[in-house]
XYZ file of C-alpha atoms in Angstrom:
399
model
C 65.337 -21.657 25.495
C 64.331 -25.285 24.746
C 62.690 -25.574 28.187
C 60.725 -22.327 27.605
C 59.693 -23.483 24.180
C 58.499 -26.826 25.606
C 56.024 -24.934 27.773
C 54.328 -23.808 24.638
C 53.660 -27.344 23.320
C 50.873 -29.921 23.531
C 50.176 -33.324 22.232
C 48.771 -33.751 18.813
C 45.093 -34.490 19.003
C 41.864 -32.818 18.285
C 41.116 -31.979 21.889
C 44.475 -30.133 22.198
C 43.990 -28.351 18.952
C 40.439 -27.109 19.777
C 41.764 -26.100 23.256
C 44.174 -23.695 21.547
C 41.416 -22.011 19.672
C 39.162 -19.369 21.321
C 36.083 -20.643 19.566
C 34.770 -23.410 17.256
C 35.369 -21.848 13.911
C 33.251 -22.434 10.708
C 36.447 -23.201 8.818
C 39.519 -24.858 10.465
C 42.362 -24.719 8.048
C 45.271 -27.091 8.421
C 48.220 -26.403 6.208
C 51.187 -28.380 5.105
C 54.506 -27.062 3.607
C 55.040 -29.859 1.071
C 52.968 -32.282 -0.962
C 52.748 -36.027 -1.369
C 54.152 -37.102 2.055
C 51.950 -39.978 3.373
C 53.116 -39.397 6.913
C 51.648 -36.020 6.857
C 48.456 -37.200 5.134
C 48.161 -39.957 7.811
C 48.318 -37.124 10.460
C 45.580 -35.249 8.624
C 43.454 -38.401 8.501
C 44.017 -39.025 12.243
C 42.891 -35.481 13.146
C 39.850 -35.581 10.805
C 38.702 -38.850 12.469
C 38.786 -37.159 15.829
C 37.191 -34.017 14.610
C 34.366 -35.874 12.885
C 33.299 -37.207 16.146
C 33.399 -33.669 17.493
C 30.976 -32.637 14.734
C 33.168 -31.347 11.920
C 31.871 -33.682 9.220
C 33.286 -32.106 5.951
C 36.836 -32.456 4.846
C 38.042 -30.302 1.942
C 41.427 -30.928 0.339
C 43.445 -29.291 -2.429
C 42.156 -31.370 -5.360
C 39.853 -30.935 -8.362
C 36.366 -29.852 -7.135
C 34.566 -31.742 -9.927
C 36.515 -35.003 -9.572
C 35.863 -34.758 -5.785
C 32.216 -35.240 -6.547
C 33.007 -38.942 -7.255
C 34.688 -39.350 -3.898
C 31.793 -37.808 -2.062
C 29.232 -40.026 -3.918
C 31.202 -43.023 -2.967
C 31.623 -42.175 0.767
C 27.954 -41.136 1.158
C 26.096 -43.675 -0.986
C 28.662 -46.416 -1.958
C 28.471 -45.433 -5.684
C 31.326 -47.025 -7.633
C 34.113 -48.934 -6.164
C 37.162 -47.833 -3.971
C 39.594 -48.589 -6.802
C 37.537 -46.502 -9.310
C 37.251 -43.538 -6.834
C 40.896 -43.313 -5.890
C 41.812 -43.553 -9.591
C 39.488 -40.942 -10.898
C 38.363 -38.842 -7.819
C 41.686 -37.066 -7.118
C 43.684 -34.745 -9.373
C 47.409 -34.283 -9.280
C 47.765 -38.126 -9.216
C 47.128 -37.980 -5.491
C 44.847 -41.061 -5.612
C 47.943 -43.112 -5.889
C 48.915 -42.013 -2.286
C 48.088 -44.765 0.246
C 46.874 -42.223 2.857
C 44.308 -40.795 0.470
C 43.040 -44.343 -0.284
C 42.767 -45.074 3.444
C 40.888 -41.820 3.989
C 38.255 -42.690 1.390
C 37.930 -46.338 2.791
C 37.513 -44.949 6.341
C 35.017 -42.321 5.385
C 32.806 -44.964 3.598
C 32.962 -47.176 6.641
C 32.159 -44.466 8.968
C 29.030 -43.561 6.943
C 27.750 -47.028 6.602
C 24.288 -47.213 8.087
C 24.198 -43.698 9.296
C 21.598 -41.104 8.297
C 22.736 -38.469 5.865
C 22.713 -35.771 8.465
C 25.357 -37.677 10.510
C 27.639 -38.611 7.671
C 31.007 -37.259 6.790
C 31.519 -35.596 3.467
C 34.409 -35.133 1.092
C 35.061 -32.161 -1.176
C 37.792 -30.996 -3.525
C 38.074 -27.305 -3.307
C 40.668 -26.649 -6.051
C 39.678 -25.828 -9.602
C 40.112 -28.404 -12.465
C 43.738 -27.148 -12.831
C 47.191 -28.700 -13.002
C 50.440 -26.763 -12.740
C 50.987 -26.848 -16.480
C 47.326 -26.698 -17.847
C 43.698 -26.177 -17.160
C 40.681 -28.243 -18.144
C 38.039 -27.418 -20.741
C 35.000 -25.749 -19.227
C 32.795 -28.282 -21.007
C 31.911 -30.457 -18.081
C 30.895 -27.651 -15.822
C 29.071 -25.685 -18.501
C 27.122 -28.455 -20.012
C 26.139 -29.765 -16.532
C 24.991 -26.458 -15.391
C 22.929 -26.016 -18.660
C 21.424 -29.653 -18.287
C 20.409 -28.941 -14.672
C 18.575 -25.657 -15.612
C 16.961 -27.242 -18.713
C 15.612 -30.140 -16.656
C 14.412 -28.220 -13.627
C 14.172 -24.579 -14.391
C 12.344 -22.393 -16.874
C 13.726 -23.437 -20.247
C 12.553 -20.310 -21.971
C 15.045 -18.257 -19.791
C 18.099 -20.206 -20.972
C 20.427 -17.948 -23.112
C 21.483 -20.750 -25.533
C 20.939 -24.342 -26.484
C 23.204 -27.292 -25.478
C 24.124 -27.553 -29.175
C 25.304 -23.946 -29.193
C 27.507 -24.597 -26.133
C 29.004 -27.662 -27.837
C 29.742 -25.732 -31.050
C 31.431 -22.831 -29.048
C 33.496 -25.204 -26.947
C 34.853 -27.201 -29.877
C 37.515 -29.948 -29.215
C 38.625 -30.150 -25.677
C 42.242 -30.230 -26.796
C 41.964 -26.586 -27.775
C 41.527 -25.785 -24.090
C 44.024 -28.327 -22.522
C 46.925 -27.509 -24.884
C 50.042 -27.837 -22.643
C 51.970 -25.301 -24.586
C 49.548 -22.585 -23.628
C 51.011 -22.338 -20.098
C 54.260 -20.827 -21.376
C 53.066 -19.416 -24.730
C 49.953 -17.129 -24.457
C 49.424 -17.311 -28.207
C 48.588 -20.921 -27.984
C 45.729 -20.341 -25.562
C 42.122 -20.199 -26.794
C 41.232 -18.164 -23.888
C 40.833 -14.810 -25.701
C 39.173 -16.095 -28.864
C 35.704 -14.920 -30.017
C 34.225 -18.304 -28.902
C 35.795 -17.983 -25.433
C 34.386 -14.427 -25.133
C 30.861 -15.634 -25.993
C 31.171 -18.561 -23.628
C 32.098 -16.165 -20.686
C 28.908 -14.110 -21.395
C 26.735 -17.411 -21.568
C 28.297 -18.739 -18.408
C 27.468 -15.468 -16.681
C 23.903 -15.664 -17.912
C 23.413 -19.240 -16.975
C 24.631 -18.425 -13.442
C 22.201 -15.569 -13.260
C 19.284 -17.803 -14.232
C 20.398 -20.275 -11.537
C 20.427 -17.495 -8.867
C 17.190 -16.037 -10.054
C 15.395 -19.468 -10.086
C 16.796 -20.489 -6.625
C 13.270 -20.676 -4.701
C 11.860 -22.848 -7.384
C 14.967 -25.048 -7.814
C 15.192 -25.673 -4.046
C 11.696 -27.193 -4.174
C 12.068 -28.961 -7.475
C 15.506 -30.588 -6.592
C 17.439 -31.478 -3.487
C 19.696 -29.051 -1.661
C 22.710 -31.264 -2.793
C 21.681 -30.959 -6.421
C 21.349 -27.178 -6.060
C 24.726 -26.992 -4.358
C 26.240 -29.028 -7.183
C 24.743 -26.733 -9.838
C 26.272 -23.759 -8.034
C 29.575 -25.591 -8.022
C 29.225 -26.067 -11.818
C 28.458 -22.324 -12.272
C 31.563 -21.250 -10.178
C 33.770 -23.664 -11.918
C 32.653 -22.722 -15.451
C 33.044 -18.959 -14.857
C 36.379 -19.455 -13.003
C 37.822 -21.777 -15.721
C 36.833 -19.281 -18.401
C 38.456 -16.487 -16.402
C 41.611 -18.626 -15.973
C 41.834 -19.318 -19.638
C 41.363 -15.689 -20.387
C 44.366 -15.010 -18.165
C 46.381 -17.808 -19.929
C 46.089 -15.852 -23.226
C 47.510 -12.699 -21.552
C 50.952 -11.718 -22.790
C 51.586 -9.050 -20.259
C 54.069 -9.149 -17.279
C 51.222 -9.662 -14.766
C 50.096 -12.873 -16.482
C 51.379 -15.443 -13.932
C 50.338 -13.330 -11.062
C 46.822 -13.168 -12.559
C 46.880 -16.981 -12.952
C 47.696 -17.786 -9.384
C 45.174 -15.249 -8.194
C 42.315 -16.644 -10.253
C 43.108 -20.097 -8.931
C 43.047 -19.155 -5.352
C 39.757 -17.012 -5.950
C 38.212 -20.275 -7.248
C 39.435 -22.117 -4.118
C 38.106 -19.436 -1.944
C 34.673 -19.384 -3.465
C 34.436 -23.214 -3.048
C 35.554 -23.071 0.448
C 32.933 -20.381 1.401
C 30.233 -22.429 -0.277
C 31.265 -25.534 1.928
C 31.312 -23.280 4.976
C 27.779 -22.206 4.423
C 26.819 -25.820 4.674
C 28.512 -26.526 7.972
C 31.865 -26.716 9.928
C 34.733 -27.674 7.538
C 38.229 -29.015 8.017
C 40.347 -27.863 5.031
C 43.732 -29.320 4.210
C 46.026 -27.699 1.653
C 49.407 -26.110 1.270
C 50.295 -23.392 3.734
C 50.471 -20.975 0.948
C 46.933 -21.421 -0.123
C 45.503 -21.153 3.527
C 47.544 -18.348 5.135
C 46.019 -15.004 5.991
C 49.064 -13.211 4.846
C 49.915 -12.452 1.243
C 51.335 -15.437 -0.467
C 54.652 -15.307 -2.446
C 56.422 -17.634 -4.789
C 58.782 -17.574 -7.753
C 57.543 -18.988 -11.090
C 59.141 -18.409 -14.479
C 62.061 -16.734 -12.686
C 59.903 -13.994 -11.312
C 58.519 -13.294 -7.900
C 54.644 -13.481 -7.632
C 52.520 -11.987 -4.850
C 48.839 -12.698 -4.474
C 46.062 -13.239 -1.851
C 45.565 -16.792 -1.117
C 42.232 -18.605 -0.654
C 42.724 -18.509 3.150
C 43.253 -14.736 2.939
C 40.148 -14.337 0.818
C 37.965 -16.585 3.065
C 39.262 -14.883 6.371
C 38.228 -11.457 4.806
C 34.702 -12.745 4.560
C 34.478 -15.012 7.647
C 36.645 -13.147 10.107
C 37.162 -15.145 13.331
C 35.018 -17.961 11.818
C 38.231 -18.770 9.929
C 41.235 -20.181 11.855
C 44.489 -21.369 10.391
C 46.923 -23.875 11.760
C 50.128 -24.115 9.500
C 52.648 -26.939 9.674
C 56.331 -26.643 10.083
C 58.904 -29.562 9.471
C 62.251 -30.392 10.745
C 63.813 -32.803 8.178
C 62.817 -34.434 4.909
C 66.037 -36.260 4.344
C 64.807 -38.172 1.268
C 64.490 -34.779 -0.416
C 67.879 -33.468 0.757
C 66.354 -31.364 3.589
C 68.531 -32.155 6.612
C 68.662 -30.861 10.276
C 67.454 -27.301 10.433
C 69.915 -24.631 11.439
C 69.703 -23.788 15.264
C 68.977 -19.998 14.436
C 65.832 -20.851 12.549
C 62.316 -21.500 13.957
C 62.477 -25.103 12.778
C 65.879 -25.431 14.358
C 64.555 -24.213 17.823
C 61.669 -26.622 17.620
C 64.015 -29.429 16.541
C 65.747 -29.235 19.920
C 62.521 -30.660 21.472
C 62.467 -34.433 22.056
C 58.922 -34.933 20.584
C 58.450 -36.398 17.142
C 55.469 -34.124 16.698
C 53.625 -31.441 18.742
C 51.055 -28.745 18.610
C 52.435 -25.378 19.517
C 50.630 -22.311 21.012
C 51.933 -19.990 18.252
C 51.422 -16.586 20.012
C 52.999 -17.799 23.307
C 55.929 -19.198 21.290
C 56.431 -15.850 19.586
C 56.508 -14.183 23.107
C 59.105 -16.764 24.330
C 61.171 -16.124 21.076
C 61.119 -12.357 21.806
C 60.980 -9.403 19.400
C 63.810 -10.673 17.350
C 62.094 -13.761 15.631
C 64.328 -16.453 14.164
C 65.618 -16.034 10.660
C 63.636 -17.561 7.885
C 64.871 -21.047 6.837
C 66.095 -21.648 3.353
C 65.177 -24.903 1.656
C 67.602 -26.617 -0.626
C 64.663 -28.359 -2.364
C 62.056 -26.348 -4.260
C 59.121 -28.692 -3.217
C 59.403 -27.605 0.467
C 58.335 -24.097 1.711
C 59.710 -23.376 5.219
C 57.447 -21.556 7.579
C 57.875 -17.773 7.610
C 58.564 -16.861 11.311
C 57.123 -13.418 10.820
C 53.667 -14.995 10.582
C 53.918 -16.660 13.943
C 52.432 -13.961 16.143
C 49.063 -13.983 14.053
C 48.894 -17.846 13.786
C 46.091 -19.651 15.686
C 48.368 -22.597 16.414
C 51.326 -24.382 14.848
C 51.734 -28.160 14.132
C 55.313 -29.299 14.173
C 56.611 -32.526 12.777
C 60.202 -33.193 13.577
C 61.228 -35.746 10.910
C 59.226 -36.651 7.804
C 60.171 -40.136 6.852
C 59.113 -41.880 3.574
C 58.802 -45.650 3.770
């Protein structure tokens, strides 16, 4: 079997990856099955450098979309310093990872002296969310209001900045960590939150209705940023509303709202040009996503599934599968699993023609691998026949 499987593999580079695809998609999604591994991020960086030369100039990653504006400003204009950007431009403490720092450094060096149309761009496409909390909608709401007040018809605004401030109150009301487990601690269904949801909707409507004027009064980037603020404000208020829900569907609703925010951001980026997006497999797959949280199974449609529903074949997904992460207790995969079959190959990493591999393996696909560590999600072999390609890394080693 190893010989047959080897016939489905290719070296890992952009040319081989694009050669496995039937077209040049608007969104090329590259997944990972675990976070915070520099060797995987280095591989992402390597592929993006090659794809940037091919014309795919935007990289979107699973980090806060508002913080990501700091990174994009630095790589395109040099605003700030590298230290400041990696400290404040990434959520989830990912700015501490050397591969992310190197990514930002390379992007700035690539852009130096290039016209804007030829520059690479950075974007976070996640909401301002952490696993245990969500940010206040203050930044997004006030920035949207300020843009419309400065460049639109002020008479159309549904409220003043002072009214927004009074309704928002202290940010600690919104970021209360206990609210993730205790809906009664959430401000998301208060009278103030309800009014803010209505105002956010009205501000978004004014932004949409004033688009012809705003595109002449400001730059396209400024308008795109205002639309990002609008999506983020409405998404965060929707997320906080779900946090205050005491029903059994609460956690499912939360993960669904998060991926909806991610999908909306991804579609907005795709409207600007070809995108390479890098995130967890579970956020990018076309199939329904599943996980356990709070002891209960959750099922929802991922950002990738939502984007694919809109883009069709303009969305292509390349998941990643791993052999070992010994530093996390994930040893040699069992031979009867997909990862075990690939582990018999001598290559440290390879691209796999997923559909051909499914044919080689036959109708009885390998059993799903079971991970001894919660932070690693093995690839589901039942997804293999529909995958556009598969990226396999034999051994993930942490220095």
